[in-house]
Coordinates of C-alpha atoms and ligand atoms in Angstrom, one line a residue:
M1 CA -5.5 28.7 6.9
K2 CA -2.1 28.4 8.6
L3 CA 0.3 25.6 7.6
A4 CA 0.0 24.0 11.0
E5 CA -3.8 23.9 10.8
E6 CA -3.7 22.4 7.3
I7 CA -1.4 19.7 8.4
Q8 CA -3.4 18.9 11.5
R9 CA -6.6 18.4 9.6
R10 CA -5.1 16.0 7.0
R11 CA -5.5 12.2 7.2
T12 CA -3.7 10.3 4.5
F13 CA -4.1 6.6 4.5
A14 CA -4.5 3.4 2.4
I15 CA -7.0 0.6 2.5
V16 CA -5.4 -2.7 1.8
S17 CA -6.5 -6.3 1.7
H18 CA -6.0 -9.7 0.2
P19 CA -7.9 -9.6 -3.2
D20 CA -11.6 -10.0 -2.8
A21 CA -11.9 -9.2 0.9
G22 CA -13.7 -5.9 0.0
K23 CA -11.2 -3.2 -0.3
T24 CA -12.8 -1.6 -3.4
T25 CA -16.3 -1.8 -1.8
L26 CA -15.1 -0.2 1.4
T27 CA -13.3 2.5 -0.4
E28 CA -16.4 3.3 -2.3
K29 CA -18.6 3.3 0.8
L30 CA -16.2 5.7 2.6
L31 CA -16.4 8.0 -0.4
L32 CA -20.2 7.8 -0.1
F33 CA -20.1 8.7 3.5
G34 CA -17.6 11.4 2.8
G35 CA -20.0 12.9 0.2
A36 CA -17.4 12.6 -2.5
I37 CA -19.7 10.5 -4.6
N38 CA -23.5 10.0 -4.5
V39 CA -24.1 6.4 -5.6
A40 CA -22.2 3.2 -5.4
G41 CA -20.5 2.3 -8.6
A42 CA -19.5 5.8 -9.4
V43 CA -15.8 5.3 -8.8
K44 CA -13.8 3.4 -11.4
S45 CA -11.9 1.2 -9.1
N46 CA -8.3 0.4 -9.2
K47 CA -9.4 -3.2 -9.1
I48 CA -8.1 -5.4 -11.8
R49 CA -10.9 -7.7 -12.7
K50 CA -10.5 -11.4 -12.3
T51 CA -11.6 -12.1 -15.8
A52 CA -8.7 -10.0 -17.1
T53 CA -5.8 -11.7 -15.3
S54 CA -4.4 -13.2 -18.5
D55 CA -5.0 -10.2 -20.6
F56 CA -2.2 -7.8 -19.5
M57 CA -3.1 -5.1 -22.0
E58 CA -6.6 -4.9 -20.5
I59 CA -4.9 -4.7 -17.2
E60 CA -2.7 -1.9 -18.3
K61 CA -5.7 -0.1 -19.6
Q62 CA -7.4 -0.5 -16.3
R63 CA -4.3 0.7 -14.6
G64 CA -4.5 3.8 -16.8
I65 CA -8.0 4.5 -15.7
S66 CA -6.9 4.0 -12.1
V67 CA -4.5 6.9 -12.3
A68 CA -7.6 9.1 -11.9
T69 CA -8.5 7.3 -8.7
S70 CA -5.0 7.0 -7.4
V71 CA -5.8 9.4 -4.6
M72 CA -9.3 10.0 -3.5
G73 CA -9.7 13.1 -1.4
F74 CA -12.7 14.4 0.4
E75 CA -13.6 16.7 3.2
Y76 CA -15.5 15.2 6.2
G77 CA -16.1 16.9 9.6
G78 CA -13.5 19.5 8.9
K79 CA -10.8 17.0 8.0
K80 CA -9.2 16.5 4.6
V81 CA -9.1 12.8 4.0
N82 CA -6.8 11.4 1.3
I83 CA -7.3 7.7 0.5
L84 CA -4.4 6.3 -1.6
D85 CA -5.6 3.5 -3.8
T86 CA -3.5 0.4 -4.2
P87 CA -3.7 -2.2 -6.9
G88 CA -5.8 -5.2 -6.1
H89 CA -3.7 -7.6 -8.2
Q90 CA -1.0 -9.6 -6.4
D91 CA 1.4 -9.2 -9.2
F92 CA 1.5 -5.5 -8.5
A93 CA 2.2 -5.9 -4.8
E94 CA 5.4 -3.9 -5.1
D95 CA 3.2 -0.9 -6.1
T96 CA 1.2 -1.4 -2.9
Y97 CA 4.3 -1.6 -0.7
R98 CA 5.6 1.7 -2.2
T99 CA 2.2 3.4 -1.7
L100 CA 2.4 2.4 2.0
T101 CA 5.5 4.6 2.3
A102 CA 3.4 7.6 1.5
V103 CA 0.6 7.1 4.0
D104 CA 0.3 7.9 7.7
S105 CA -2.0 5.1 8.6
V106 CA -3.6 2.0 7.1
I107 CA -7.0 0.2 7.2
I108 CA -6.7 -3.5 6.6
V109 CA -9.8 -5.3 5.3
L110 CA -10.4 -8.9 6.1
D111 CA -13.1 -11.3 4.9
A112 CA -14.8 -12.6 8.0
A113 CA -15.0 -16.1 6.6
K114 CA -11.4 -16.3 5.6
G115 CA -9.5 -14.4 8.2
V116 CA -5.8 -13.6 7.6
E117 CA -4.7 -14.5 4.0
T118 CA -1.2 -14.4 2.4
Q119 CA -1.4 -10.9 1.1
T120 CA -2.7 -9.6 4.4
R121 CA 0.3 -11.0 6.1
K122 CA 2.8 -9.4 3.7
L123 CA 1.1 -6.0 3.9
M124 CA 1.2 -6.2 7.6
D125 CA 4.9 -7.0 7.5
V126 CA 5.4 -3.7 5.7
C127 CA 3.3 -1.8 8.2
R128 CA 5.1 -3.3 11.1
M129 CA 8.4 -2.5 9.7
R130 CA 7.4 1.2 9.3
K131 CA 5.4 1.2 12.6
T132 CA 2.4 2.4 10.7
P133 CA -0.8 2.7 12.8
V134 CA -3.3 0.1 11.5
M135 CA -7.1 -0.4 11.9
V136 CA -8.8 -3.6 10.9
F137 CA -12.2 -3.9 9.3
I138 CA -13.7 -7.4 9.4
N139 CA -16.0 -7.4 6.4
K140 CA -18.8 -9.5 5.0
M141 CA -20.5 -10.2 8.3
D142 CA -23.7 -10.6 6.3
R143 CA -22.3 -13.9 5.1
P144 CA -21.3 -16.9 7.2
A145 CA -18.4 -15.8 9.3
R146 CA -15.9 -17.4 11.6
D147 CA -16.1 -17.0 15.3
S148 CA -15.1 -13.5 16.2
F149 CA -12.8 -14.4 19.1
E150 CA -11.1 -17.0 16.9
L151 CA -10.5 -14.3 14.3
L152 CA -9.0 -11.9 16.9
D153 CA -6.7 -14.6 18.1
E154 CA -5.6 -15.4 14.6
L155 CA -5.1 -11.7 13.8
E156 CA -2.9 -11.2 16.9
K157 CA -0.9 -14.3 16.2
E158 CA -0.4 -14.0 12.4
L159 CA 0.0 -10.2 12.2
G160 CA 2.1 -9.8 15.3
I161 CA 0.2 -6.9 16.7
A162 CA -2.4 -6.6 19.6
M163 CA -6.0 -6.2 18.6
H164 CA -8.7 -4.1 20.3
P165 CA -12.3 -4.7 19.2
V166 CA -14.1 -1.3 19.1
T167 CA -17.3 -2.9 17.7
W168 CA -18.5 -6.4 18.3
P169 CA -20.9 -8.4 16.1
V170 CA -24.1 -10.1 17.2
G171 CA -24.9 -13.0 14.9
E172 CA -23.5 -13.6 11.5
G173 CA -24.5 -14.5 8.0
A174 CA -28.3 -14.7 7.4
D175 CA -28.6 -14.2 11.1
F176 CA -26.4 -11.1 11.5
R177 CA -28.2 -8.7 13.9
G178 CA -25.7 -5.8 14.1
V179 CA -22.8 -4.5 16.0
F180 CA -22.3 -3.2 19.5
D181 CA -20.1 -0.2 19.7
R182 CA -18.0 -0.6 22.9
G183 CA -17.0 3.0 22.8
D184 CA -20.4 4.7 23.1
R185 CA -22.1 1.5 24.4
T186 CA -24.7 1.7 21.6
F187 CA -26.0 -1.2 19.5
R188 CA -26.6 -0.5 15.8
S189 CA -29.0 -2.9 14.1
F190 CA -28.3 -4.5 10.8
D191 CA -31.6 -4.3 8.8
R192 CA -30.4 -5.1 5.2
I193 CA -31.0 -1.6 4.0
S194 CA -30.4 -0.3 0.5
K195 CA -26.9 -0.9 -0.8
Q196 CA -26.8 2.2 -2.9
T197 CA -27.4 5.0 -0.5
I198 CA -26.8 5.6 3.2
G199 CA -29.8 4.4 5.1
E200 CA -30.8 5.2 8.6
V201 CA -29.5 2.7 11.1
R202 CA -31.6 1.9 14.2
E203 CA -29.7 2.4 17.3
F204 CA -30.2 1.2 20.9
S205 CA -28.4 2.6 23.8
D206 CA -30.5 1.0 26.5
M207 CA -29.5 -2.6 26.7
E208 CA -32.7 -3.4 28.5
D209 CA -34.9 -1.9 25.8
A210 CA -37.6 -4.4 24.8
G211 CA -37.2 -3.6 21.1
F212 CA -33.5 -4.3 21.4
L213 CA -33.9 -7.5 23.3
R214 CA -36.4 -8.7 20.7
H215 CA -34.0 -7.8 17.9
I216 CA -31.1 -9.9 19.3
A217 CA -33.4 -12.5 20.9
P218 CA -31.6 -15.8 20.5
Y219 CA -28.2 -14.1 21.2
E220 CA -29.1 -12.2 24.3
K221 CA -27.2 -14.4 26.7
R222 CA -24.2 -14.7 24.5
F223 CA -24.2 -11.0 23.9
R224 CA -24.1 -10.2 27.6
E225 CA -21.4 -12.8 28.3
E226 CA -19.2 -11.7 25.4
T227 CA -19.4 -8.0 26.1
A228 CA -18.5 -8.7 29.7
L229 CA -15.6 -10.8 28.6
L230 CA -14.4 -8.2 26.2
D231 CA -14.5 -5.5 28.9
G232 CA -12.3 -7.7 31.0
V233 CA -9.8 -8.8 28.3
Y234 CA -9.8 -5.6 26.2
P235 CA -10.4 -2.7 28.6
G236 CA -9.9 0.8 27.2
L237 CA -8.0 1.6 24.0
D238 CA -5.0 3.8 24.5
P239 CA -4.7 6.0 21.4
D240 CA -0.9 6.1 21.9
D241 CA -0.7 2.4 21.5
Y242 CA -2.5 2.6 18.2
L243 CA -0.3 5.5 17.1
K244 CA 2.8 3.6 17.9
G245 CA 1.6 0.7 15.8
A246 CA 1.3 -1.6 18.8
V247 CA -2.5 -2.1 18.9
A248 CA -5.0 -2.2 16.0
P249 CA -8.6 -1.1 16.7
V250 CA -11.0 -3.7 15.1
F251 CA -14.4 -3.0 13.5
F252 CA -16.9 -5.5 12.2
G253 CA -19.4 -4.8 9.4
S254 CA -20.5 -5.3 5.9
A255 CA -19.1 -2.8 3.4
L256 CA -21.5 -3.9 0.7
N257 CA -24.4 -3.1 3.0
N258 CA -22.9 0.2 4.2
F259 CA -22.9 -1.3 7.6
G260 CA -20.2 -0.5 10.2
V261 CA -18.5 1.8 7.8
K262 CA -19.6 5.1 9.5
E263 CA -18.3 3.9 12.9
L264 CA -15.0 3.0 11.2
L265 CA -14.8 6.4 9.5
E266 CA -15.6 8.4 12.6
S267 CA -13.2 6.5 14.8
F268 CA -10.6 6.8 12.1
L269 CA -11.0 10.6 12.0
L270 CA -10.8 10.7 15.8
L271 CA -7.8 8.5 16.2
A272 CA -5.7 8.4 13.0
P273 CA -2.6 10.5 12.9
H274 CA -2.0 13.7 10.9
P275 CA 1.0 13.6 8.6
R276 CA 4.0 12.1 10.5
P277 CA 7.7 13.0 10.3
V278 CA 9.5 11.3 7.4
H279 CA 13.0 9.8 7.7
A280 CA 15.7 11.1 5.5
E281 CA 19.3 9.9 5.5
N282 CA 20.7 12.6 7.7
R283 CA 17.7 13.8 9.6
V284 CA 14.1 13.5 10.3
V285 CA 11.9 15.8 8.2
D286 CA 9.0 17.2 10.2
P287 CA 5.8 18.1 8.3
F288 CA 5.6 21.4 10.2
E289 CA 8.9 22.7 8.8
A290 CA 8.3 25.8 6.7
S291 CA 10.4 24.7 3.8
F292 CA 8.9 22.4 1.2
A293 CA 10.2 18.8 0.7
G294 CA 8.5 15.9 -1.0
F295 CA 9.4 12.5 -2.5
V296 CA 8.2 10.5 -5.4
F297 CA 6.6 7.2 -4.4
K298 CA 4.9 6.3 -7.6
I299 CA 5.3 6.9 -11.3
H300 CA 2.7 6.1 -13.8
A301 CA 3.2 5.8 -17.6
N302 CA 0.9 7.5 -19.9
M303 CA -1.2 4.9 -21.7
D304 CA -0.8 6.7 -25.0
P305 CA 2.1 5.0 -26.8
N306 CA 2.7 8.2 -28.9
H307 CA 3.6 10.1 -25.8
R308 CA 6.2 8.7 -23.5
D309 CA 5.4 11.1 -20.7
R310 CA 4.5 10.0 -17.3
I311 CA 2.9 11.2 -14.1
A312 CA 5.0 11.2 -11.0
F313 CA 3.2 11.2 -7.7
I314 CA 4.9 13.4 -5.0
K315 CA 4.0 13.1 -1.4
V316 CA 4.4 16.4 0.4
A317 CA 6.6 15.7 3.4
S318 CA 7.0 19.2 4.8
G319 CA 6.1 22.8 4.2
R320 CA 3.9 24.3 1.5
F321 CA 4.1 23.2 -2.1
E322 CA 3.4 25.9 -4.6
R323 CA 2.7 25.9 -8.3
N324 CA 5.3 27.6 -10.5
R325 CA 7.8 27.9 -7.8
A326 CA 11.3 26.8 -8.5
Y327 CA 12.3 23.6 -6.7
I328 CA 15.4 21.4 -6.8
H329 CA 15.3 17.8 -8.0
V330 CA 17.9 16.6 -5.6
R331 CA 19.3 13.5 -7.4
T332 CA 20.2 15.5 -10.6
G333 CA 20.5 19.0 -9.1
K334 CA 18.1 20.3 -11.8
Q335 CA 15.8 23.2 -11.1
M336 CA 12.2 22.4 -11.7
K337 CA 9.0 24.3 -11.9
F338 CA 5.6 22.7 -12.0
S339 CA 3.1 24.7 -14.0
S340 CA 0.2 22.3 -13.8
P341 CA 0.5 20.1 -10.7
T342 CA -2.7 18.2 -10.1
S343 CA -4.6 16.8 -7.3
F344 CA -7.0 13.9 -7.6
M345 CA -10.4 14.2 -6.0
A346 CA -12.4 11.0 -6.5
E347 CA -13.1 11.3 -10.2
K348 CA -11.9 14.8 -10.7
K349 CA -8.4 15.7 -11.5
S350 CA -7.7 19.4 -11.1
V351 CA -4.8 21.8 -11.3
I352 CA -3.8 23.1 -7.8
D353 CA -2.0 26.1 -6.7
E354 CA -0.7 24.7 -3.4
A355 CA -0.5 21.5 -1.4
F356 CA 0.3 20.6 2.2
P357 CA 2.0 17.7 4.0
G358 CA -0.1 14.6 3.6
D359 CA -1.3 15.7 0.1
I360 CA -0.2 13.9 -3.1
V361 CA 0.7 16.1 -6.1
G362 CA 0.7 14.6 -9.6
V363 CA 3.3 16.2 -11.8
H364 CA 4.0 15.7 -15.5
D365 CA 7.3 13.9 -16.0
T366 CA 9.3 13.4 -19.2
G367 CA 11.6 10.8 -17.7
N368 CA 13.4 12.7 -15.0
F369 CA 12.0 11.0 -12.0
K370 CA 12.8 7.8 -10.2
I371 CA 10.9 6.2 -7.4
G372 CA 12.3 7.7 -4.1
D373 CA 13.5 11.0 -5.6
A374 CA 13.4 14.0 -3.4
V375 CA 12.2 17.5 -4.5
T376 CA 13.1 20.3 -2.1
E377 CA 13.7 24.1 -1.9
G378 CA 17.4 23.3 -2.1
E379 CA 18.4 21.0 0.7
K380 CA 20.0 17.8 -0.4
L381 CA 17.6 15.4 1.2
K382 CA 17.6 11.7 0.6
F383 CA 14.5 10.0 1.9
K384 CA 14.6 6.6 3.3
G385 CA 12.0 4.0 3.6
I386 CA 11.2 3.2 0.0
P387 CA 12.6 -0.3 -0.1
S388 CA 12.7 -2.8 -2.9
F389 CA 11.8 -6.3 -1.9
S390 CA 13.3 -9.4 -3.4
P391 CA 11.5 -10.2 -6.7
E392 CA 10.0 -13.7 -7.1
L393 CA 10.8 -14.3 -10.7
F394 CA 14.1 -13.8 -12.5
R395 CA 15.0 -13.8 -16.2
Y396 CA 18.0 -12.9 -18.3
V397 CA 17.0 -10.3 -20.8
V398 CA 18.0 -11.1 -24.4
N399 CA 18.0 -8.3 -26.9
A400 CA 16.0 -9.6 -29.9
E401 CA 17.2 -6.8 -32.2
P402 CA 20.9 -6.0 -31.8
M403 CA 20.5 -2.8 -33.7
K404 CA 18.2 -1.5 -31.1
F405 CA 20.6 -1.9 -28.2
K406 CA 20.2 1.7 -27.0
Q407 CA 16.4 1.7 -27.2
L408 CA 16.3 -1.5 -25.1
A409 CA 18.7 0.0 -22.5
R410 CA 16.7 3.2 -22.3
G411 CA 13.4 1.3 -22.1
L412 CA 14.6 -1.0 -19.3
E413 CA 16.0 1.9 -17.4
Q414 CA 12.8 3.9 -17.6
L415 CA 10.5 1.0 -16.8
T416 CA 12.6 0.1 -13.8
D417 CA 12.5 3.8 -12.7
E418 CA 8.8 3.4 -12.7
G419 CA 9.1 0.3 -10.5
V420 CA 7.6 -2.1 -13.0
A421 CA 10.4 -4.5 -12.3
Q422 CA 13.9 -4.5 -10.8
L423 CA 17.0 -4.7 -12.9
F424 CA 20.3 -6.4 -11.8
V425 CA 23.5 -6.8 -13.7
S426 CA 25.5 -10.0 -13.2
K427 CA 28.9 -9.3 -11.9
L428 CA 30.2 -12.4 -13.7
N429 CA 29.2 -11.7 -17.2
G430 CA 27.5 -8.3 -17.3
R431 CA 24.2 -9.8 -18.4
K432 CA 21.0 -8.0 -17.4
I433 CA 18.7 -9.8 -15.1
I434 CA 15.1 -8.7 -14.7
G435 CA 13.2 -9.5 -11.5
T436 CA 9.5 -9.2 -11.0
V437 CA 6.8 -10.1 -8.5
G438 CA 4.5 -11.8 -10.9
A439 CA 4.6 -13.2 -14.4
L440 CA 2.3 -10.5 -15.6
Q441 CA 5.0 -7.8 -15.4
L442 CA 7.3 -9.9 -17.7
D443 CA 4.6 -9.6 -20.4
V444 CA 4.0 -5.9 -19.6
I445 CA 7.7 -5.2 -20.1
Q446 CA 8.0 -6.9 -23.4
Y447 CA 4.9 -5.2 -24.7
R448 CA 5.9 -1.7 -23.5
L449 CA 9.5 -2.1 -24.7
Q450 CA 8.1 -2.8 -28.1
H451 CA 5.3 -0.2 -28.3
E452 CA 7.0 2.7 -26.4
Y453 CA 10.6 2.2 -27.1
G454 CA 10.7 0.2 -30.3
A455 CA 12.9 -2.5 -28.7
R456 CA 12.2 -6.2 -28.6
C457 CA 13.5 -8.6 -26.0
S458 CA 13.1 -12.2 -25.1
Y459 CA 13.8 -13.9 -21.8
E460 CA 16.0 -16.8 -20.7
P461 CA 15.1 -18.6 -17.5
I462 CA 17.6 -18.5 -14.6
P463 CA 17.2 -20.9 -11.7
M464 CA 17.0 -18.2 -9.0
Y465 CA 15.1 -18.1 -5.7
K466 CA 15.8 -14.8 -4.0
A467 CA 17.9 -11.6 -4.3
C468 CA 19.5 -10.7 -1.0
W469 CA 21.2 -7.4 -0.5
I470 CA 24.5 -8.1 1.3
D471 CA 26.5 -6.3 3.8
A472 CA 29.4 -7.5 5.8
R473 CA 30.4 -7.5 9.5
D474 CA 33.7 -9.1 8.5
M475 CA 35.5 -7.7 5.4
K476 CA 37.8 -10.8 5.0
Q477 CA 34.8 -13.0 4.9
L478 CA 33.2 -10.8 2.3
E479 CA 36.2 -11.2 0.0
K480 CA 36.0 -15.0 0.5
F481 CA 32.2 -14.9 -0.2
R482 CA 32.8 -12.9 -3.4
L483 CA 35.3 -15.5 -4.6
H484 CA 33.1 -18.4 -3.7
K485 CA 29.9 -17.0 -5.1
N486 CA 31.1 -15.0 -8.0
Q487 CA 28.6 -16.6 -10.3
Q488 CA 25.7 -15.5 -8.1
L489 CA 26.6 -11.9 -7.5
A490 CA 25.0 -9.0 -9.2
L491 CA 24.6 -5.3 -8.8
D492 CA 21.2 -3.5 -8.5
R493 CA 20.4 -0.1 -10.0
E494 CA 22.1 1.7 -7.2
D495 CA 25.2 -0.5 -7.6
R496 CA 24.5 -2.3 -4.4
E497 CA 25.8 -5.8 -4.2
V498 CA 23.2 -8.5 -4.4
Y499 CA 23.5 -12.3 -3.8
M500 CA 21.1 -14.2 -6.1
S501 CA 20.6 -17.5 -4.3
E502 CA 19.5 -20.5 -6.3
S503 CA 17.4 -22.1 -3.7
P504 CA 16.3 -21.8 0.0
Y505 CA 18.9 -24.5 0.7
A506 CA 21.7 -22.6 -1.0
L507 CA 20.7 -19.5 0.9
Q508 CA 20.7 -21.3 4.2
M509 CA 24.1 -22.9 3.5
A510 CA 25.5 -19.4 2.6
Q511 CA 24.1 -18.0 5.8
E512 CA 25.7 -20.8 7.9
K513 CA 29.0 -20.7 6.1
F514 CA 29.4 -17.0 6.2
P515 CA 28.2 -15.7 9.5
G516 CA 30.1 -12.5 8.9
I517 CA 27.8 -11.6 6.0
I518 CA 24.3 -10.1 6.6
F519 CA 21.7 -11.1 4.1
H520 CA 18.9 -8.6 3.7
F521 CA 15.6 -9.3 2.0
S522 CA 14.9 -5.7 1.2
S523 CA 17.1 -3.0 -0.2
E524 CA 16.9 -0.9 2.9
Y525 CA 18.3 -2.0 6.1
Ligands
LIG601 P1 -11.3 -6.2 -3.3 O1 -11.3 -4.8 -3.8 O2 -10.7 -6.4 -1.9 O3 -10.7 -7.2 -4.3 O4 -12.8 -6.7 -3.1 P2 -14.2 -6.1 -3.7 O5 -14.5 -4.8 -2.9 O6 -14.2 -6.0 -5.1 O7 -15.1 -7.2 -3.2 C1 -15.0 -8.5 -3.6 C2 -16.4 -9.2 -3.7 O8 -17.0 -9.2 -2.4 C3 -17.4 -8.4 -4.6 O9 -18.3 -9.3 -5.2 C4 -18.1 -7.5 -3.6 O10 -19.4 -7.2 -4.0 C5 -18.2 -8.5 -2.4 N1 -18.4 -7.9 -1.1 C6 -17.7 -6.8 -0.6 N2 -18.1 -6.5 0.6 C7 -19.1 -7.4 0.9 C8 -19.9 -7.5 2.1 O11 -19.9 -6.8 3.0 N3 -20.8 -8.6 2.0 C9 -20.9 -9.4 0.9 N4 -21.8 -10.4 0.9 N5 -20.1 -9.2 -0.2 C10 -19.3 -8.3 -0.2 P3 -18.1 -9.8 -6.6 O12 -19.3 -10.7 -6.9 O13 -16.7 -10.4 -6.8 O14 -18.0 -8.5 -7.5 P4 -19.2 -7.6 -7.9 O15 -19.8 -8.2 -9.1 O16 -20.2 -7.5 -6.8 O17 -18.5 -6.3 -8.1

């Protein structure tokens, strides 16, 4: 097949949600429909079980397992679908944000009883920033749910993007009758079929059919009113609006019951974009370019403490990737050949000879790669759009074994390359400050430093609220700011200047006092 055809048939996306909304279940059901697995429960999910939240080693083990399911690929209707898995645990939210840089579209799952939750909001912020096309699946309609119009309003308001209901539910909870597909004007009935396999769904396309009217009996009037209202308020869906990230098609269903999933998958395949151009610093890289270029968006450590090797995940951005061909690692200028690049197909990991834009290639890494690194045929590309966000927790790192200074430095460097945490160095005293999203990573770092690098560290609390990357409109003011705030300034790994504000109040005061300084909440602006 020609390069262009391979690109056009690829759909690379992520399913994201606030924990517990049903991301894992929906992923599994999509794999069932895609024929990648036969029974539910076959996929070891990337989900970190609730019971394990305090046991970080257990979590790391589960993350180890999850490498195998990092990318779940399958073929469906002539398309090659790549689902990129994201960690369910909030403390690993940064991982999820980075994964979003490697997808061409996103499906957001919501719990119909809960609506928009904190994590949904943050994930949508990242999608909006990148103008990623988004679809919404409102899950758990078999359980008591909130009013659908109210949910749509909340979604539009809270996520800042217009909604377009493609399917519409009739009833909810114990009284859930099914969904009406506004596209093909067909009603699909919810009959509580087997949860394990794909059952036949009864369909009604004649809205006067006696069987249909019996099935939705108490809701008939409401059904007619609501569908008429929907046709008035949400007429046709313009696929371009979806592709621009301006409108999100919405589906209702119950992932656990395989219900509404097929409609979602089929609409997704119809509407979702093939790999999109990727922004590099000097130009935009088009997937259809002949020459290969890719970037690392995720690095995963090997769970075996005797081997410090890692897997780097490269997203192919353009051209054809080939096994054993010499490529350039742009940051170091090193030539690299990958003799056993792997792809991940549901549970199977296999060595591949070639890969195309949209695909994810796993390569063995002995410590060369950093998140965001480019690999090309020679061009010095620097990809944009893999931002770091301000961490939530900050600690000074204290070396607990002075003789192991080098090991500690190396360990911290590699762990931050992997994106486990962010490292800052205070401009005042040169002390290392570690910043994480959740408390869990602090434990993970201590554990891994000790077991993989033979270094031990402890932490000292620092009263810090946010790290803001700064940049100045007015150089004089920047000098003044530096003098004034020298205790709160630090450098990140790329030597960018960061203001570590102590509190929301301090940040607000700084913003008011120094209007010539721009405070950014992510490392890319
Ligand atoms: P997550 O990955 O977004 O965190 O959510 P996950 O799919 O694990 O689903 C969270 C819980 O919600 C699970 O129950 C799952 O079975 C349930 N669930 C998912 N979809 C539906 C649905 O359509 N209807 C209903 N009623 N429940 C649904 P659990 O008891 O936490 O876990 P498990 O023991 O069932 O695995």
